[in-house]
Amino acid sequence: MADYFVGSKEYFPGIGKIKYEGPKSDNPLAFKYYDAEKVVGGKKMKDHLKFAVAYWHSFCADGTDPFGASTIIHPWKTDAKTPMEGAEHKLDAAFEFITKLGAEFYAFHDRDIAPEGETPAESEKNLIAITDKAKKYQDATGVKLLWGTANIFTNPRFLNGAATNPEFGVVALAAAQIKAAIDATIKLGGAGYTFWGGREGYMSLLNTDMKREKDHLAKFLSIARDYARKQGFKGAFYIEPKPMEPTKHQYDFDTETVIGFLRYYGLDKDFRLNIEANHAELANHDFAHELETAAAAGLFGSVDANRGEPRNGWDTDQFPNSYYETAAAMLSILKVGGFTTGGLNFDAKIRRNSVDPADLFIAHIGGMDAFAAGLEIANRVITDGKIAGFVKNRYSSFDSGDGAQFEKGGLTLEALSGIGTKAGYGKTGLTSGKQEYLENIFNQYLLGL
Ligand code: XUL
Ligand code: CO
């Protein structure tokens, strides 16, 4: 039996199972660092990293940009007579690609996997038919669904938003999609369900009632949660922050904003964060900053693994390739105990001039290698313990005595001020933060790979 899946037709002929060949390999279709079964820090690489292939970028996006037509030919689209046949071929191509690559998960929007019909009922019927087939393919291959979601931003009816749309009728149509997408996610055993608020924001304050829109968004999320739980969904709900694009301002601006929103509306028991590297950058944050912010709130969930182009102000969704950034991210992820329901979903697309079928493999291989290397580097930082030891010691004055009392809430402002006044100025506070020393240590681990 082949160690990969081929459906009605082989869509990536000439490419077999991608194998680990080590850092010296010059085979572009081999892993240099990602060795799925290798144990790092007590766990296999594949179980740490939980890679997912994003359906929309890999099997739908065709290189179109605001200045040019499509450049990437998808044979699974061109060889189909009807949209449903196209969806079936796309599913074949997706499972062939995912199994050849050796990723264990995938993620999709409803409209990526099945076409919209003439009516909401027909759309739902299409989704049920294709996901029935996806279930069979999952069972046959062992590939799992990291999360499902609904595309409630592409169709023109969502031009003023979905859950935050000023027209009730649009909110109801968004609900029809979300309900069907939740059903599909449950059927496929999805570990999560993601809400990325594509157009849940505003283009102008002059036509916007912000309070009402945010209330509607919270109401929508809470009834979606209630429905899914009633249907037996045990997985995580994710909110994926992004500050802007396509709206001028998106309500889920960044992780800190989402945490405030979830807590204000009492949604923080069920919802966690799906953090995307490129979105972090658009919000003027480091990727690791967003991960640590979610972790500090106990709301870390999953990751959309990609990168931006630092000098471009938009979401370029490129494949991750900075070992420094993946190491910093993996350090934050390991510190919080690793993924539970989440994983590393490649919300990334090949450039429009990457027109060879092999380019899709090469891009994913690079991203998987970057995170595997990041994992090894982060594991060494943790095992060695120098940096963590430094951080622990930096706060040690709160571990006992008056500092510990303060942390416990045992000191009034008068008592605290009394301690400061009695101690006097002296040299208190003139302690080095040792940033360069720590950065140098981090670089030693990076190069010691
Ligand atoms: C858009 C984006 C989405 C979400 C899923 O910027 O990241 O693809 O990940 O809707
Ligand atoms: Co994303």
XYZ file of C-alpha atoms and ligand atoms in Angstrom:
460
model
C 0.000 0.000 0.000
C 1.299 3.461 -0.896
C 2.220 5.605 2.073
C 0.146 8.391 0.641
C -3.368 8.772 -0.676
C -4.347 9.082 -4.337
C -7.996 9.653 -5.242
C -9.622 9.499 -8.673
C -6.417 10.779 -10.303
C -2.911 11.688 -9.164
C -2.637 15.492 -9.079
C 1.029 15.754 -8.085
C 2.620 13.049 -10.272
C 6.337 12.594 -9.924
C 6.285 13.659 -6.273
C 6.214 10.894 -3.679
C 6.217 10.874 0.094
C 8.377 13.701 1.452
C 11.133 12.250 3.619
C 13.584 13.551 6.180
C 17.090 13.629 4.672
C 18.894 15.871 7.184
C 20.522 19.311 7.028
C 23.094 18.358 4.390
C 20.539 17.201 1.829
C 20.300 19.224 -1.371
C 16.987 17.669 -2.342
C 14.421 20.509 -2.411
C 11.679 17.922 -1.818
C 13.102 16.588 1.457
C 12.974 17.781 5.055
C 16.228 19.121 6.459
C 15.154 19.485 10.121
C 11.622 18.107 10.427
C 11.973 14.480 11.432
C 8.416 13.575 12.492
C 9.312 10.706 14.839
C 12.335 12.352 16.468
C 11.830 12.882 20.197
C 12.596 16.399 21.425
C 11.998 17.257 25.058
C 10.129 13.992 25.687
C 7.708 14.255 22.779
C 7.819 13.473 19.054
C 8.335 16.435 16.750
C 5.018 15.742 15.021
C 3.182 15.850 18.367
C 4.797 19.117 19.383
C 4.180 20.856 16.088
C 0.836 19.476 14.868
C 1.125 20.893 11.359
C -2.036 21.715 9.432
C -2.441 22.529 5.739
C -4.800 25.443 5.025
C -7.299 24.462 2.342
C -7.943 28.007 1.135
C -4.384 29.008 0.329
C -3.198 25.621 -0.900
C -6.092 24.422 -3.031
C -8.226 27.525 -3.775
C -5.941 30.590 -4.060
C -4.747 30.885 -7.628
C -2.367 33.833 -7.559
C -4.996 36.526 -8.204
C -4.079 39.925 -6.763
C -5.639 43.404 -7.131
C -3.432 43.993 -10.194
C -3.534 40.689 -11.985
C -5.457 37.592 -12.939
C -4.778 34.107 -11.718
C -1.392 32.584 -12.491
C -1.534 29.228 -10.716
C -3.392 26.498 -12.550
C -5.276 24.057 -10.369
C -5.914 20.939 -12.478
C -8.567 19.786 -10.001
C -10.573 22.852 -11.029
C -9.999 22.797 -14.758
C -10.824 19.097 -15.207
C -14.280 19.367 -13.576
C -17.619 19.732 -15.345
C -19.613 21.121 -12.401
C -18.696 23.049 -9.214
C -19.506 19.950 -7.118
C -17.272 17.777 -9.275
C -14.576 20.421 -8.850
C -15.001 20.219 -5.069
C -14.602 16.439 -5.172
C -11.454 16.683 -7.269
C -10.119 19.351 -4.946
C -10.672 17.012 -2.001
C -8.737 14.298 -3.834
C -5.875 16.730 -4.510
C -5.925 17.979 -0.906
C -5.654 14.510 0.639
C -2.975 13.508 -1.839
C -0.961 16.619 -0.978
C -1.451 16.373 2.796
C -0.490 12.695 2.961
C 2.520 13.097 0.645
C 3.698 15.985 2.814
C 3.085 14.052 6.014
C 1.085 16.778 7.775
C -1.430 15.316 10.210
C -4.052 18.065 10.116
C -5.914 20.388 7.817
C -8.248 23.368 8.209
C -10.940 24.764 5.933
C -13.694 27.350 5.474
C -17.071 26.004 4.354
C -16.771 27.675 0.944
C -13.232 26.370 0.358
C -14.363 22.789 0.499
C -17.855 23.001 -1.056
C -19.430 25.543 -3.424
C -22.260 27.879 -2.466
C -25.596 26.783 -4.001
C -28.588 28.786 -5.235
C -30.173 28.755 -1.747
C -28.876 28.372 1.837
C -30.398 24.858 1.872
C -28.538 23.888 -1.296
C -25.295 25.304 0.087
C -25.730 23.203 3.199
C -26.489 20.127 1.093
C -23.246 20.677 -0.850
C -21.261 21.017 2.355
C -22.772 17.861 3.817
C -22.009 15.852 0.673
C -18.368 16.932 0.439
C -17.691 16.597 4.149
C -19.228 13.096 4.127
C -16.550 12.253 1.586
C -13.893 14.086 3.628
C -14.852 11.924 6.609
C -14.190 8.795 4.556
C -10.816 10.187 3.467
C -9.922 11.125 7.048
C -10.764 7.604 8.206
C -8.726 6.074 5.383
C -5.632 8.244 5.925
C -5.609 9.266 9.597
C -5.515 12.960 8.639
C -7.464 15.050 11.180
C -9.293 18.357 11.159
C -7.519 20.993 13.278
C -10.437 23.393 12.936
C -13.304 24.331 10.724
C -14.678 27.779 9.990
C -17.132 29.639 7.772
C -16.285 32.185 5.118
C -18.632 35.057 5.957
C -16.598 37.793 4.309
C -16.082 37.007 0.576
C -19.649 37.051 -0.766
C -20.882 40.604 -1.584
C -23.795 40.155 0.862
C -21.227 40.525 3.653
C -19.889 43.872 2.428
C -21.069 45.546 5.661
C -19.971 42.670 7.890
C -21.603 39.432 9.054
C -22.444 39.225 12.788
C -21.907 42.998 13.039
C -23.896 43.835 9.900
C -26.413 46.665 10.412
C -29.027 44.525 8.560
C -30.573 41.711 10.589
C -31.174 39.638 7.437
C -27.436 39.342 6.816
C -26.807 38.284 10.423
C -29.338 35.486 9.929
C -27.648 34.339 6.694
C -24.293 34.331 8.466
C -25.902 32.119 11.139
C -27.076 29.657 8.476
C -23.468 29.276 7.340
C -22.012 29.065 10.838
C -24.534 26.438 11.939
C -23.767 24.247 8.924
C -20.007 24.746 9.357
C -20.251 23.788 13.050
C -22.215 20.652 12.104
C -19.527 19.746 9.551
C -16.732 20.374 12.071
C -18.414 18.125 14.642
C -19.010 15.399 12.061
C -15.318 15.462 11.120
C -14.159 15.348 14.740
C -12.592 18.835 14.477
C -10.514 19.806 17.507
C -11.532 23.443 17.162
C -13.790 25.961 15.486
C -12.359 29.342 14.460
C -13.936 32.775 14.175
C -11.843 35.212 12.234
C -13.830 38.451 12.088
C -13.138 39.257 8.427
C -15.422 42.260 8.081
C -16.471 42.516 11.738
C -15.325 46.087 12.129
C -15.974 49.388 10.407
C -14.875 51.423 7.423
C -16.183 54.744 8.832
C -17.366 55.807 12.280
C -19.855 58.141 10.574
C -22.108 55.216 9.637
C -21.353 52.953 12.620
C -22.992 52.281 15.994
C -19.973 50.638 17.589
C -21.614 49.585 20.848
C -24.460 47.878 19.059
C -22.118 46.082 16.664
C -19.911 44.746 19.478
C -22.976 43.614 21.434
C -24.234 41.810 18.318
C -20.871 40.121 17.801
C -20.847 38.858 21.396
C -24.457 37.669 21.156
C -23.685 35.858 17.904
C -20.620 34.130 19.365
C -22.483 33.067 22.480
C -25.398 31.489 20.575
C -22.940 29.747 18.230
C -21.126 28.386 21.302
C -24.428 27.273 22.864
C -25.482 25.492 19.674
C -22.162 23.659 19.272
C -22.074 22.567 22.918
C -25.678 21.340 22.646
C -24.611 19.234 19.652
C -21.830 17.697 21.765
C -18.850 19.728 20.526
C -16.080 19.417 23.132
C -13.371 21.277 21.225
C -12.102 24.831 21.510
C -13.556 27.960 19.942
C -10.916 30.329 18.675
C -10.971 34.025 17.962
C -8.263 35.051 15.523
C -7.233 38.672 16.063
C -6.320 40.990 13.211
C -6.246 44.789 13.456
C -7.476 45.696 9.980
C -7.814 44.508 6.370
C -10.288 44.222 4.824
C -11.941 46.693 7.253
C -10.246 49.899 8.372
C -10.624 48.707 11.947
C -11.456 45.188 13.064
C -12.976 44.734 16.540
C -10.693 41.741 17.237
C -7.731 44.116 16.880
C -5.094 42.146 18.772
C -4.809 39.541 21.522
C -5.139 41.983 24.411
C -8.248 43.532 22.850
C -9.820 40.104 22.312
C -9.079 39.068 25.911
C -10.868 42.200 27.155
C -13.806 41.521 24.835
C -14.117 37.851 25.859
C -13.987 38.706 29.557
C -16.413 41.618 29.281
C -18.988 39.418 27.568
C -18.299 36.310 29.689
C -16.981 34.235 26.766
C -13.544 33.468 28.194
C -14.491 29.982 29.412
C -15.012 28.599 25.902
C -13.027 30.857 23.594
C -9.269 30.991 23.172
C -6.914 32.741 20.812
C -5.761 31.605 17.393
C -2.703 33.771 16.843
C -1.404 34.558 13.389
C 2.156 35.823 12.943
C 1.320 38.214 10.098
C -1.655 39.662 12.008
C 0.625 40.286 15.005
C 2.919 42.257 12.751
C 0.034 44.342 11.362
C -0.894 45.218 14.965
C 2.699 46.352 15.568
C 3.484 43.406 17.808
C 6.028 40.614 17.695
C 4.490 37.193 17.040
C 5.884 35.982 20.399
C 4.339 39.011 22.133
C 0.894 37.872 21.058
C 1.599 34.282 22.159
C 2.788 35.404 25.591
C -0.163 37.768 25.991
C -2.607 34.910 25.370
C -0.614 32.561 27.616
C -0.556 35.083 30.480
C -4.367 35.223 30.330
C -4.666 31.432 30.202
C -6.231 31.743 26.745
C -3.587 30.413 24.385
C -5.137 28.142 21.784
C -3.686 27.700 18.309
C -1.418 29.322 15.730
C -1.715 30.449 12.123
C 1.888 29.993 11.086
C 3.037 32.455 8.456
C 4.966 35.706 8.185
C 4.545 39.159 6.743
C 6.840 41.243 4.623
C 8.071 43.730 7.251
C 8.119 46.689 4.888
C 4.636 46.020 3.488
C 1.632 47.111 5.500
C -0.616 44.247 4.474
C -1.219 40.582 5.088
C 1.202 38.919 2.670
C 0.677 35.461 4.260
C 4.110 34.117 3.350
C 5.517 30.840 4.560
C 7.567 31.205 7.759
C 11.324 31.081 7.211
C 12.957 33.025 10.034
C 14.509 30.577 12.489
C 14.869 33.386 14.988
C 11.133 34.057 14.889
C 10.104 30.376 14.951
C 12.494 29.735 17.863
C 11.051 32.672 19.818
C 7.525 31.445 19.058
C 8.289 27.839 20.021
C 9.854 29.067 23.260
C 6.585 30.827 24.154
C 4.575 27.753 23.117
C 6.749 25.295 25.103
C 6.668 27.576 28.139
C 2.884 27.369 28.201
C 3.051 23.555 27.969
C 2.622 23.145 24.201
C -0.533 22.674 22.176
C -3.613 20.891 23.487
C -6.427 21.344 20.965
C -4.348 23.662 18.757
C -1.535 23.297 16.261
C 0.494 25.116 13.620
C -1.766 25.873 10.698
C 0.035 27.191 7.609
C -2.175 30.154 6.828
C 0.321 30.939 4.081
C 0.293 31.051 0.316
C 2.933 30.621 -2.322
C 3.757 33.777 -4.321
C 1.848 34.290 -7.551
C 4.995 33.649 -9.577
C 5.590 30.273 -7.872
C 3.799 28.439 -10.636
C 5.365 24.959 -10.506
C 3.216 22.295 -8.782
C 6.292 21.383 -6.692
C 6.397 24.930 -5.246
C 3.477 24.136 -2.922
C 5.492 21.264 -1.436
C 8.706 23.269 -1.239
C 6.924 26.093 0.609
C 5.423 23.752 3.217
C 8.711 21.867 3.619
C 10.471 25.175 4.352
C 7.821 26.162 6.893
C 7.913 22.772 8.623
C 11.707 22.832 8.743
C 11.643 26.349 10.176
C 9.349 25.277 13.019
C 11.254 22.015 13.608
C 14.487 24.006 13.928
C 12.660 26.527 16.131
C 11.486 23.672 18.341
C 15.024 22.303 18.740
C 16.417 25.739 19.552
C 13.626 26.493 22.045
C 14.044 23.091 23.667
C 17.747 23.794 24.180
C 16.981 27.190 25.707
C 14.599 25.470 28.118
C 16.814 22.473 28.909
C 19.836 24.639 29.590
C 17.707 26.844 31.843
C 20.037 29.879 31.898
C 17.454 32.303 30.565
C 14.593 30.966 32.721
C 16.911 30.970 35.746
C 17.778 34.594 35.077
C 14.104 35.556 34.811
C 13.210 33.691 37.997
C 15.977 35.378 39.897
C 14.955 38.775 38.533
C 11.683 38.552 40.457
C 13.063 36.779 43.528
C 12.471 39.752 45.827
C 8.782 38.814 45.606
C 9.407 35.211 46.686
C 9.613 35.890 50.416
C 9.224 38.579 53.066
C 7.481 41.843 52.252
C 7.565 41.150 48.504
C 5.594 37.924 48.975
C 3.183 39.759 51.289
C 2.601 42.368 48.544
C 1.879 39.657 45.952
C -0.657 38.068 48.293
C -2.410 41.399 48.737
C -1.231 41.637 52.351
C 0.117 45.185 52.182
C -1.833 48.430 52.146
C -0.428 51.421 50.291
C 0.512 52.964 53.669
C 2.430 49.811 54.681
C 4.178 49.578 51.298
C 5.116 53.243 51.376
C 6.433 52.791 54.926
C 8.773 50.032 53.730
C 10.092 52.231 50.919
C 10.550 55.259 53.171
C 12.393 53.250 55.809
C 14.737 51.623 53.236
C 15.672 54.956 51.624
C 17.000 55.522 48.085
C 20.466 53.979 48.199
C 21.107 52.036 44.980
C 17.690 50.372 44.866
C 16.554 49.707 41.273
C 19.970 50.103 39.633
C 20.040 46.455 38.563
C 21.027 45.369 35.060
C 18.329 43.789 32.882
C 21.158 42.023 30.997
C 19.303 42.171 27.688
C 22.379 41.886 25.477
C 23.744 39.000 27.557
C 20.449 37.117 27.129
C 20.252 37.928 23.411
C 23.773 36.571 22.977
C 22.847 33.343 24.758
C 19.790 32.977 22.536
C 21.979 33.401 19.438
C 24.400 30.746 20.697
C 21.523 28.262 20.877
C 20.361 29.357 17.428
C 23.719 28.708 15.812
C 24.373 25.576 17.820
C 21.661 23.799 15.883
C -7.336 36.168 7.092
C -7.114 34.929 7.840
C -8.136 33.855 7.669
C -8.415 33.085 8.911
C -9.551 32.089 8.769
O -6.388 37.154 7.294
O -6.124 34.782 8.517
O -7.725 33.025 6.644
O -7.300 32.388 9.329
O -10.728 32.680 8.392
Co -5.379 33.199 9.663
